[in-house]
mmCIF file of C-alpha atoms and ligand atoms in Angstrom:
data_model
loop_
_atom_site.group_PDB
_atom_site.id
_atom_site.type_symbol
_atom_site.label_atom_id
_atom_site.label_comp_id
_atom_site.label_asym_id
_atom_site.label_seq_id
_atom_site.Cartn_x
_atom_site.Cartn_y
_atom_site.Cartn_z
ATOM 1 C CA MET L 1 -11.675 23.037 8.339
ATOM 2 C CA SER L 2 -10.315 20.093 10.267
ATOM 3 C CA GLN L 3 -12.566 17.060 10.590
ATOM 4 C CA GLN L 4 -10.739 15.836 13.678
ATOM 5 C CA ARG L 5 -13.218 14.792 16.339
ATOM 6 C CA HIS L 6 -12.932 15.529 20.042
ATOM 7 C CA ILE L 7 -11.994 13.401 23.024
ATOM 8 C CA LEU L 8 -14.347 14.093 25.926
ATOM 9 C CA VAL L 9 -12.620 13.801 29.301
ATOM 10 C CA THR L 10 -14.853 13.594 32.380
ATOM 11 C CA GLY L 11 -13.061 14.647 35.541
ATOM 12 C CA GLY L 12 -10.533 16.501 33.401
ATOM 13 C CA ALA L 13 -9.880 19.069 36.153
ATOM 14 C CA GLY L 14 -8.895 16.348 38.618
ATOM 15 C CA TYR L 15 -5.584 14.768 39.450
ATOM 16 C CA ILE L 16 -5.406 12.090 36.755
ATOM 17 C CA GLY L 17 -7.702 13.877 34.288
ATOM 18 C CA SER L 18 -5.494 16.972 34.202
ATOM 19 C CA HIS L 19 -2.469 14.846 33.248
ATOM 20 C CA MET L 20 -4.626 13.179 30.579
ATOM 21 C CA THR L 21 -5.563 16.514 29.064
ATOM 22 C CA LEU L 22 -1.905 17.522 28.857
ATOM 23 C CA ALA L 23 -1.046 14.200 27.211
ATOM 24 C CA LEU L 24 -3.890 14.584 24.703
ATOM 25 C CA LEU L 25 -2.772 18.090 23.752
ATOM 26 C CA ALA L 26 0.815 16.921 23.371
ATOM 27 C CA ALA L 27 -0.413 14.155 21.039
ATOM 28 C CA GLY L 28 -2.281 16.650 18.844
ATOM 29 C CA GLU L 29 -5.735 15.568 20.078
ATOM 30 C CA ARG L 30 -8.674 17.894 20.796
ATOM 31 C CA PRO L 31 -9.853 17.328 24.356
ATOM 32 C CA LEU L 32 -13.069 18.657 25.889
ATOM 33 C CA VAL L 33 -13.366 18.635 29.678
ATOM 34 C CA ILE L 34 -16.399 18.061 31.878
ATOM 35 C CA ASP L 35 -15.902 18.532 35.611
ATOM 36 C CA ASP L 36 -18.119 19.583 38.522
ATOM 37 C CA LEU L 37 -15.034 20.862 40.409
ATOM 38 C CA SER L 38 -16.009 18.844 43.483
ATOM 39 C CA ALA L 39 -12.408 17.620 43.619
ATOM 40 C CA GLY L 40 -10.792 19.237 40.587
ATOM 41 C CA LEU L 41 -9.556 22.751 39.953
ATOM 42 C CA ARG L 42 -10.547 24.983 37.037
ATOM 43 C CA SER L 43 -6.923 26.121 36.861
ATOM 44 C CA ALA L 44 -5.837 22.520 36.140
ATOM 45 C CA VAL L 45 -7.497 22.708 32.704
ATOM 46 C CA PRO L 46 -5.373 24.463 30.060
ATOM 47 C CA ALA L 47 -7.012 27.658 28.776
ATOM 48 C CA GLU L 48 -7.277 26.383 25.190
ATOM 49 C CA VAL L 49 -9.383 23.356 26.194
ATOM 50 C CA PRO L 50 -13.182 23.845 26.156
ATOM 51 C CA PHE L 51 -14.415 23.391 29.726
ATOM 52 C CA PHE L 52 -17.948 22.505 30.853
ATOM 53 C CA LEU L 53 -18.853 22.865 34.500
ATOM 54 C CA GLY L 54 -21.381 20.234 35.483
ATOM 55 C CA ASP L 55 -22.273 16.683 36.369
ATOM 56 C CA PHE L 56 -21.306 13.849 34.006
ATOM 57 C CA GLY L 57 -24.419 11.984 35.194
ATOM 58 C CA ASN L 58 -26.773 14.703 33.921
ATOM 59 C CA ALA L 59 -28.000 13.419 30.554
ATOM 60 C CA ASP L 60 -29.251 16.828 29.350
ATOM 61 C CA PHE L 61 -25.964 18.542 30.153
ATOM 62 C CA VAL L 62 -23.811 15.817 28.585
ATOM 63 C CA GLY L 63 -26.185 15.357 25.636
ATOM 64 C CA GLU L 64 -25.958 19.042 24.749
ATOM 65 C CA ILE L 65 -22.157 18.887 24.637
ATOM 66 C CA MET L 66 -22.302 15.790 22.442
ATOM 67 C CA ASP L 67 -24.831 17.510 20.154
ATOM 68 C CA ARG L 68 -22.535 20.479 19.762
ATOM 69 C CA TYR L 69 -19.191 18.749 19.311
ATOM 70 C CA PRO L 70 -18.396 15.628 17.307
ATOM 71 C CA VAL L 71 -16.900 13.247 19.900
ATOM 72 C CA GLU L 72 -14.814 10.251 18.927
ATOM 73 C CA ALA L 73 -14.188 8.868 22.413
ATOM 74 C CA VAL L 74 -15.029 9.453 26.043
ATOM 75 C CA ILE L 75 -12.332 8.981 28.664
ATOM 76 C CA HIS L 76 -14.208 8.695 31.929
ATOM 77 C CA PHE L 77 -12.280 9.640 35.078
ATOM 78 C CA ALA L 78 -14.889 11.466 37.166
ATOM 79 C CA ALA L 79 -15.675 9.338 40.228
ATOM 80 C CA SER L 80 -15.581 9.094 44.004
ATOM 81 C CA VAL L 81 -12.288 7.418 44.845
ATOM 82 C CA VAL L 82 -11.661 7.031 48.571
ATOM 83 C CA VAL L 83 -11.969 3.415 49.712
ATOM 84 C CA PRO L 84 -12.785 4.091 53.416
ATOM 85 C CA ASP L 85 -15.395 6.700 52.411
ATOM 86 C CA SER L 86 -17.061 4.082 50.248
ATOM 87 C CA VAL L 87 -17.310 1.797 53.277
ATOM 88 C CA ALA L 88 -18.920 4.587 55.329
ATOM 89 C CA ASN L 89 -21.190 5.871 52.547
ATOM 90 C CA PRO L 90 -21.828 3.119 50.008
ATOM 91 C CA LEU L 91 -24.955 4.628 48.464
ATOM 92 C CA ALA L 92 -23.081 7.790 47.479
ATOM 93 C CA TYR L 93 -20.479 5.628 45.722
ATOM 94 C CA TYR L 94 -23.080 3.568 43.878
ATOM 95 C CA ALA L 95 -24.892 6.765 42.840
ATOM 96 C CA ASN L 96 -21.847 8.554 41.487
ATOM 97 C CA ASN L 97 -19.667 5.722 40.234
ATOM 98 C CA THR L 98 -22.316 3.312 38.974
ATOM 99 C CA VAL L 99 -25.646 5.063 38.336
ATOM 100 C CA ASN L 100 -24.113 8.193 36.831
ATOM 101 C CA ALA L 101 -21.790 6.086 34.687
ATOM 102 C CA ARG L 102 -24.837 4.245 33.328
ATOM 103 C CA THR L 103 -26.331 7.578 32.254
ATOM 104 C CA LEU L 104 -23.053 8.643 30.642
ATOM 105 C CA ILE L 105 -22.788 5.360 28.719
ATOM 106 C CA GLU L 106 -26.366 5.821 27.528
ATOM 107 C CA CYS L 107 -25.400 9.248 26.140
ATOM 108 C CA VAL L 108 -22.420 7.640 24.409
ATOM 109 C CA VAL L 109 -24.663 5.029 22.783
ATOM 110 C CA ARG L 110 -27.320 7.606 21.765
ATOM 111 C CA HIS L 111 -24.660 9.725 20.081
ATOM 112 C CA ALA L 112 -23.036 6.698 18.434
ATOM 113 C CA ILE L 113 -19.661 7.555 19.958
ATOM 114 C CA PRO L 114 -17.467 4.613 18.977
ATOM 115 C CA HIS L 115 -14.978 4.369 21.875
ATOM 116 C CA PHE L 116 -15.011 4.548 25.671
ATOM 117 C CA VAL L 117 -12.030 4.407 28.041
ATOM 118 C CA PHE L 118 -12.989 3.669 31.627
ATOM 119 C CA SER L 119 -11.047 4.311 34.844
ATOM 120 C CA SER L 120 -11.471 1.044 36.637
ATOM 121 C CA THR L 121 -9.464 -0.092 39.604
ATOM 122 C CA ALA L 122 -7.386 -2.852 41.114
ATOM 123 C CA ALA L 123 -9.993 -2.811 43.880
ATOM 124 C CA VAL L 124 -12.160 -5.055 41.654
ATOM 125 C CA TYR L 125 -9.860 -7.967 42.583
ATOM 126 C CA GLY L 126 -10.368 -7.676 46.342
ATOM 127 C CA GLU L 127 -7.816 -9.892 48.080
ATOM 128 C CA PRO L 128 -6.196 -11.544 45.050
ATOM 129 C CA GLU L 129 -5.114 -15.140 45.549
ATOM 130 C CA VAL L 130 -2.115 -14.901 43.262
ATOM 131 C CA THR L 131 0.404 -12.066 42.944
ATOM 132 C CA PRO L 132 1.132 -10.427 40.556
ATOM 133 C CA VAL L 133 -2.520 -10.159 39.577
ATOM 134 C CA VAL L 134 -3.474 -11.043 36.005
ATOM 135 C CA GLU L 135 -6.675 -9.753 34.452
ATOM 136 C CA ASP L 136 -8.300 -13.171 34.098
ATOM 137 C CA GLN L 137 -8.189 -13.718 37.820
ATOM 138 C CA ALA L 138 -11.585 -13.774 39.539
ATOM 139 C CA THR L 139 -12.942 -10.391 40.605
ATOM 140 C CA ASP L 140 -14.181 -10.252 44.180
ATOM 141 C CA PRO L 141 -14.068 -6.694 45.553
ATOM 142 C CA ILE L 142 -14.003 -6.273 49.311
ATOM 143 C CA ASN L 143 -15.308 -2.711 49.439
ATOM 144 C CA PRO L 144 -18.170 -0.700 47.874
ATOM 145 C CA TYR L 145 -15.682 1.365 45.853
ATOM 146 C CA GLY L 146 -14.460 -1.730 44.013
ATOM 147 C CA ARG L 147 -18.005 -3.028 43.514
ATOM 148 C CA SER L 148 -19.216 0.357 42.223
ATOM 149 C CA LYS L 149 -16.529 0.197 39.512
ATOM 150 C CA LEU L 150 -16.873 -3.508 38.707
ATOM 151 C CA MET L 151 -20.548 -2.994 37.881
ATOM 152 C CA VAL L 152 -19.525 -0.426 35.271
ATOM 153 C CA GLU L 153 -17.162 -2.959 33.716
ATOM 154 C CA TRP L 154 -20.115 -5.368 33.463
ATOM 155 C CA MET L 155 -22.324 -2.701 31.913
ATOM 156 C CA LEU L 156 -19.660 -1.903 29.341
ATOM 157 C CA ALA L 157 -19.260 -5.571 28.429
ATOM 158 C CA ASP L 158 -23.014 -5.915 27.867
ATOM 159 C CA VAL L 159 -23.366 -2.612 26.016
ATOM 160 C CA ALA L 160 -20.442 -3.389 23.712
ATOM 161 C CA LYS L 161 -22.210 -6.604 22.670
ATOM 162 C CA ALA L 162 -25.465 -4.800 21.939
ATOM 163 C CA HIS L 163 -24.156 -1.600 20.305
ATOM 164 C CA PRO L 164 -21.262 -0.551 18.086
ATOM 165 C CA LEU L 165 -18.998 0.509 20.953
ATOM 166 C CA SER L 166 -15.495 -0.649 21.802
ATOM 167 C CA TYR L 167 -14.044 0.079 25.206
ATOM 168 C CA ALA L 168 -10.973 -0.271 27.392
ATOM 169 C CA ALA L 169 -11.511 -0.848 31.105
ATOM 170 C CA LEU L 170 -8.226 0.133 32.721
ATOM 171 C CA ARG L 171 -7.688 -1.192 36.220
ATOM 172 C CA TYR L 172 -5.428 1.257 37.989
ATOM 173 C CA PHE L 173 -3.184 0.213 40.795
ATOM 174 C CA ASN L 174 -1.882 3.039 43.040
ATOM 175 C CA VAL L 175 -1.497 6.199 41.008
ATOM 176 C CA ALA L 176 1.053 8.692 42.316
ATOM 177 C CA GLY L 177 3.606 11.315 41.315
ATOM 178 C CA ALA L 178 3.159 14.451 39.233
ATOM 179 C CA ASP L 179 3.888 15.809 35.768
ATOM 180 C CA PRO L 180 7.701 15.673 35.283
ATOM 181 C CA GLN L 181 7.546 19.222 33.849
ATOM 182 C CA GLY L 182 5.690 20.482 36.932
ATOM 183 C CA ARG L 183 2.517 21.504 35.062
ATOM 184 C CA ALA L 184 0.112 19.273 37.023
ATOM 185 C CA GLY L 185 -0.075 17.238 40.202
ATOM 186 C CA GLN L 186 -2.343 16.242 43.044
ATOM 187 C CA SER L 187 -3.762 19.496 44.357
ATOM 188 C CA SER L 188 -6.508 18.433 46.741
ATOM 189 C CA PRO L 189 -5.585 19.440 50.305
ATOM 190 C CA ASN L 190 -7.789 16.581 51.597
ATOM 191 C CA ALA L 191 -6.103 13.785 49.689
ATOM 192 C CA THR L 192 -5.938 10.493 51.572
ATOM 193 C CA HIS L 193 -3.406 8.682 49.416
ATOM 194 C CA LEU L 194 -0.204 7.435 50.976
ATOM 195 C CA ILE L 195 2.458 9.214 48.905
ATOM 196 C CA LYS L 196 0.607 12.534 48.985
ATOM 197 C CA ILE L 197 0.303 12.304 52.768
ATOM 198 C CA ALA L 198 3.921 11.280 53.283
ATOM 199 C CA VAL L 199 5.107 14.129 51.070
ATOM 200 C CA GLN L 200 2.953 16.607 53.015
ATOM 201 C CA ALA L 201 4.460 15.282 56.251
ATOM 202 C CA ALA L 202 7.980 15.682 54.823
ATOM 203 C CA LEU L 203 7.249 19.309 53.921
ATOM 204 C CA GLY L 204 5.810 20.094 57.365
ATOM 205 C CA LYS L 205 2.294 20.564 55.957
ATOM 206 C CA ARG L 206 1.030 18.024 58.463
ATOM 207 C CA ALA L 207 2.320 16.875 61.828
ATOM 208 C CA GLY L 208 3.686 13.495 60.766
ATOM 209 C CA MET L 209 1.500 10.647 59.550
ATOM 210 C CA GLU L 210 -0.045 7.309 60.510
ATOM 211 C CA VAL L 211 0.491 3.794 59.190
ATOM 212 C CA TYR L 212 -2.765 1.838 59.076
ATOM 213 C CA GLY L 213 -1.884 -1.687 60.071
ATOM 214 C CA THR L 214 1.407 -3.444 60.739
ATOM 215 C CA ASP L 215 -0.045 -6.921 61.290
ATOM 216 C CA TYR L 216 -0.725 -7.872 57.672
ATOM 217 C CA PRO L 217 0.759 -11.102 56.289
ATOM 218 C CA THR L 218 3.625 -9.238 54.560
ATOM 219 C CA ALA L 219 7.359 -9.069 55.297
ATOM 220 C CA ASP L 220 7.156 -5.942 57.484
ATOM 221 C CA GLY L 221 3.448 -6.239 58.359
ATOM 222 C CA SER L 222 2.316 -3.175 56.378
ATOM 223 C CA CYS L 223 0.274 -3.313 53.154
ATOM 224 C CA ILE L 224 1.997 -3.764 49.808
ATOM 225 C CA ARG L 225 0.906 -1.710 46.788
ATOM 226 C CA ASP L 226 2.020 -1.150 43.218
ATOM 227 C CA TYR L 227 2.693 2.549 42.536
ATOM 228 C CA VAL L 228 2.302 3.772 38.959
ATOM 229 C CA HIS L 229 3.337 7.244 37.802
ATOM 230 C CA VAL L 230 0.390 9.427 36.790
ATOM 231 C CA SER L 231 2.073 10.456 33.517
ATOM 232 C CA ASP L 232 2.666 6.809 32.603
ATOM 233 C CA LEU L 233 -0.982 6.188 33.373
ATOM 234 C CA ALA L 234 -2.088 9.010 31.066
ATOM 235 C CA GLN L 235 0.138 7.595 28.321
ATOM 236 C CA ALA L 236 -1.579 4.219 28.713
ATOM 237 C CA HIS L 237 -4.922 5.894 27.995
ATOM 238 C CA LEU L 238 -3.528 7.377 24.789
ATOM 239 C CA ASP L 239 -2.227 3.945 23.874
ATOM 240 C CA ALA L 240 -5.673 2.466 24.609
ATOM 241 C CA LEU L 241 -7.376 5.132 22.502
ATOM 242 C CA ASN L 242 -5.130 4.366 19.544
ATOM 243 C CA TYR L 243 -5.631 0.634 20.044
ATOM 244 C CA LEU L 244 -9.423 1.043 19.895
ATOM 245 C CA ARG L 245 -9.155 3.371 16.905
ATOM 246 C CA GLY L 246 -7.095 0.741 15.140
ATOM 247 C CA GLY L 247 -10.017 -1.673 15.472
ATOM 248 C CA GLY L 248 -8.751 -3.488 18.551
ATOM 249 C CA PRO L 249 -11.522 -5.384 20.354
ATOM 250 C CA SER L 250 -12.672 -4.197 23.780
ATOM 251 C CA LEU L 251 -10.287 -5.118 26.533
ATOM 252 C CA THR L 252 -9.742 -5.034 30.268
ATOM 253 C CA CYS L 253 -6.254 -4.254 31.348
ATOM 254 C CA ASN L 254 -4.209 -3.671 34.507
ATOM 255 C CA LEU L 255 -2.180 -0.488 34.783
ATOM 256 C CA GLY L 256 0.533 -0.900 37.348
ATOM 257 C CA ASP L 257 4.277 -0.933 37.451
ATOM 258 C CA ALA L 258 4.421 -4.615 38.458
ATOM 259 C CA THR L 259 6.549 -3.820 41.527
ATOM 260 C CA GLY L 260 5.264 -3.879 45.103
ATOM 261 C CA TYR L 261 6.367 -1.640 47.984
ATOM 262 C CA SER L 262 5.151 -1.808 51.557
ATOM 263 C CA VAL L 263 3.754 1.282 53.282
ATOM 264 C CA LEU L 264 6.851 1.384 55.511
ATOM 265 C CA GLU L 265 9.149 1.152 52.464
ATOM 266 C CA VAL L 266 7.333 4.022 50.777
ATOM 267 C CA ILE L 267 7.728 6.148 53.900
ATOM 268 C CA ASP L 268 11.457 5.339 53.967
ATOM 269 C CA VAL L 269 11.853 6.459 50.358
ATOM 270 C CA VAL L 270 9.994 9.726 51.066
ATOM 271 C CA LYS L 271 12.225 10.345 54.089
ATOM 272 C CA ARG L 272 15.365 9.615 52.084
ATOM 273 C CA VAL L 273 14.442 11.683 49.030
ATOM 274 C CA SER L 274 13.208 14.647 51.115
ATOM 275 C CA GLY L 275 15.937 14.389 53.739
ATOM 276 C CA VAL L 276 13.299 14.861 56.477
ATOM 277 C CA ASP L 277 12.717 12.334 59.260
ATOM 278 C CA PHE L 278 9.052 13.106 60.022
ATOM 279 C CA ASP L 279 6.994 11.498 62.766
ATOM 280 C CA VAL L 280 5.284 8.156 61.915
ATOM 281 C CA ARG L 281 2.665 6.612 64.227
ATOM 282 C CA LEU L 282 1.691 2.936 63.919
ATOM 283 C CA LYS L 283 -2.104 2.489 64.019
ATOM 284 C CA PRO L 284 -4.644 -0.321 63.633
ATOM 285 C CA ARG L 285 -5.857 -1.426 60.214
ATOM 286 C CA ARG L 286 -8.107 0.807 58.118
ATOM 287 C CA ALA L 287 -11.403 -0.665 56.818
ATOM 288 C CA GLY L 288 -11.391 -2.127 53.316
ATOM 289 C CA ASP L 289 -7.627 -2.505 52.746
ATOM 290 C CA PRO L 290 -6.349 -5.698 51.069
ATOM 291 C CA ALA L 291 -2.889 -6.830 52.249
ATOM 292 C CA THR L 292 -1.118 -6.999 48.874
ATOM 293 C CA LEU L 293 -1.974 -5.643 45.418
ATOM 294 C CA VAL L 294 0.636 -5.892 42.689
ATOM 295 C CA ALA L 295 -0.148 -5.905 38.971
ATOM 296 C CA SER L 296 0.999 -7.995 36.125
ATOM 297 C CA ASN L 297 1.197 -5.388 33.348
ATOM 298 C CA GLN L 298 1.997 -7.827 30.564
ATOM 299 C CA ARG L 299 -1.335 -7.313 28.829
ATOM 300 C CA ALA L 300 -0.943 -3.513 28.702
ATOM 301 C CA ARG L 301 2.567 -3.919 27.331
ATOM 302 C CA THR L 302 1.570 -6.501 24.721
ATOM 303 C CA MET L 303 -1.869 -5.295 23.638
ATOM 304 C CA LEU L 304 -1.475 -1.532 24.015
ATOM 305 C CA GLY L 305 2.270 -1.256 23.462
ATOM 306 C CA TRP L 306 2.488 0.565 26.804
ATOM 307 C CA THR L 307 5.931 1.145 28.304
ATOM 308 C CA PRO L 308 5.991 2.880 31.694
ATOM 309 C CA ARG L 309 8.842 5.425 31.818
ATOM 310 C CA TYR L 310 8.741 6.727 35.371
ATOM 311 C CA GLY L 311 8.034 3.528 37.292
ATOM 312 C CA ASP L 312 10.853 3.830 39.756
ATOM 313 C CA LEU L 313 9.491 4.804 43.200
ATOM 314 C CA GLU L 314 12.190 7.415 43.813
ATOM 315 C CA THR L 315 11.206 9.241 40.626
ATOM 316 C CA ILE L 316 7.527 9.136 41.606
ATOM 317 C CA VAL L 317 8.359 10.533 45.043
ATOM 318 C CA ARG L 318 10.674 13.216 43.605
ATOM 319 C CA HIS L 319 7.943 14.455 41.260
ATOM 320 C CA ALA L 320 5.318 14.380 44.027
ATOM 321 C CA LEU L 321 7.620 16.354 46.326
ATOM 322 C CA ALA L 322 8.384 18.949 43.652
ATOM 323 C CA TRP L 323 4.682 19.476 42.985
ATOM 324 C CA GLU L 324 3.770 19.652 46.664
ATOM 325 C CA ARG L 325 6.507 22.234 47.293
ATOM 326 C CA GLY L 326 5.038 24.453 44.583
ATOM 327 C CA LEU L 327 1.479 24.349 45.919
HETATM 328 N N1 UFG R 401 -1.958 4.360 54.236
HETATM 329 C C1 UFG R 401 -1.397 4.616 55.476
HETATM 330 N N2 UFG R 401 -1.440 5.899 55.947
HETATM 331 C C2 UFG R 401 -2.013 6.912 55.265
HETATM 332 C C3 UFG R 401 -2.583 6.640 53.982
HETATM 333 C C4 UFG R 401 -2.535 5.350 53.512
HETATM 334 O O1 UFG R 401 -0.886 3.730 56.132
HETATM 335 O O2 UFG R 401 -2.043 8.038 55.760
HETATM 336 C C5 UFG R 401 -1.898 2.996 53.722
HETATM 337 C C6 UFG R 401 -3.251 2.386 53.454
HETATM 338 O O3 UFG R 401 -3.802 1.825 54.601
HETATM 339 C C7 UFG R 401 -2.914 1.378 52.373
HETATM 340 C C8 UFG R 401 -1.780 2.042 51.597
HETATM 341 O O4 UFG R 401 -1.260 3.045 52.465
HETATM 342 O O5 UFG R 401 -2.416 0.221 52.956
HETATM 343 C C9 UFG R 401 -2.236 2.711 50.331
HETATM 344 O O6 UFG R 401 -3.377 3.506 50.644
HETATM 345 P P1 UFG R 401 -3.940 4.604 49.663
HETATM 346 O O7 UFG R 401 -5.078 5.271 50.366
HETATM 347 O O8 UFG R 401 -2.840 5.442 49.172
HETATM 348 O O9 UFG R 401 -4.461 3.790 48.422
HETATM 349 P P2 UFG R 401 -5.417 2.502 48.383
HETATM 350 O O10 UFG R 401 -4.516 1.332 48.136
HETATM 351 O O11 UFG R 401 -6.366 2.424 49.493
HETATM 352 O O12 UFG R 401 -6.309 2.883 47.155
HETATM 353 C C10 UFG R 401 -5.782 2.957 45.889
HETATM 354 C C11 UFG R 401 -6.610 3.899 45.052
HETATM 355 C C12 UFG R 401 -7.967 3.337 44.815
HETATM 356 C C13 UFG R 401 -7.832 1.945 44.300
HETATM 357 C C14 UFG R 401 -7.055 1.121 45.247
HETATM 358 C C15 UFG R 401 -6.925 -0.293 44.837
HETATM 359 O O13 UFG R 401 -6.730 5.130 45.694
HETATM 360 O O14 UFG R 401 -8.635 4.127 43.895
HETATM 361 O O15 UFG R 401 -5.778 1.681 45.357
HETATM 362 O O16 UFG R 401 -7.039 -1.047 46.018
HETATM 363 F F1 UFG R 401 -9.025 1.373 44.158
#
């Protein structure tokens, strides 16, 4: 019988988690998925992957899974992820993203699981003073979402000093796109993310869209973000897993494409690729948005050996459109 241990993926039925599970299977790994299906879909988890419906912050539930299966690493995606929601309902974000993560990490320590890969966020930087952002730059989040994640990074740093755990805290920039083979994508009808919304507008699933703020200190006045393809992101987690397995010390690492596009530029690309000139309304700023967030991804390239393959915005938009059409 094989001695290969499992990789436990929280939020494995969600947008990014479902791409992770596909990448793990393709790499010959043995994923297990925990998801409460609050945002994810059962159908996003391949039939051969053991699936556990429940809350990653429930120590009894998680502990039982870890008792039953030998787990080598936890890849922790499950979280609340909408920046303006976190401004309106901070306590819910601290409960789910911070308090529940503490419980999960405690389970990891109790079961002597050696590795942890954490979905952190570019939101930990707040309004970065220098662009592109490097990891050593000061963290100063400007919204509860970013703070709820930064506290987990701090916990991991402390826990890794006290216990035999190595971790990778991966700070995502703006994740977008869909599986190039069309097996997974962003399914939630209530998604708030720019490319998803623009693609829905292009396909007539919504009556146009709004741009939140055109008075930012950027060339065209709209916010600039760094869009990273979800399949590239999943690959970076595999790279991080193998880095930790190889004895690499815990690290914190940006995951972005290192290229910035304004909101208006993204909308132009979606219009061009889809061939649809949908309605765009210019609105005031949305709470909690920094003007510019662009990653340096040098550390991920050097330390993890990560090479993004689908970075180009047109490719990201093409894959997002193809997925949205099929929904
Ligand atoms: N935007 C619009 N109209 C929309 C949706 C978004 O103009 O309908 C704008 C936003 O105001 C923002 C940009 O598009 O300027 C990107 O917004 P998203 O909601 O797509 O993404 P965010 O940059 O707010 O958030 C993303 C991730 C977070 C992460 C954050 C880092 O979703 O998890 O980047 O700041 F923390």
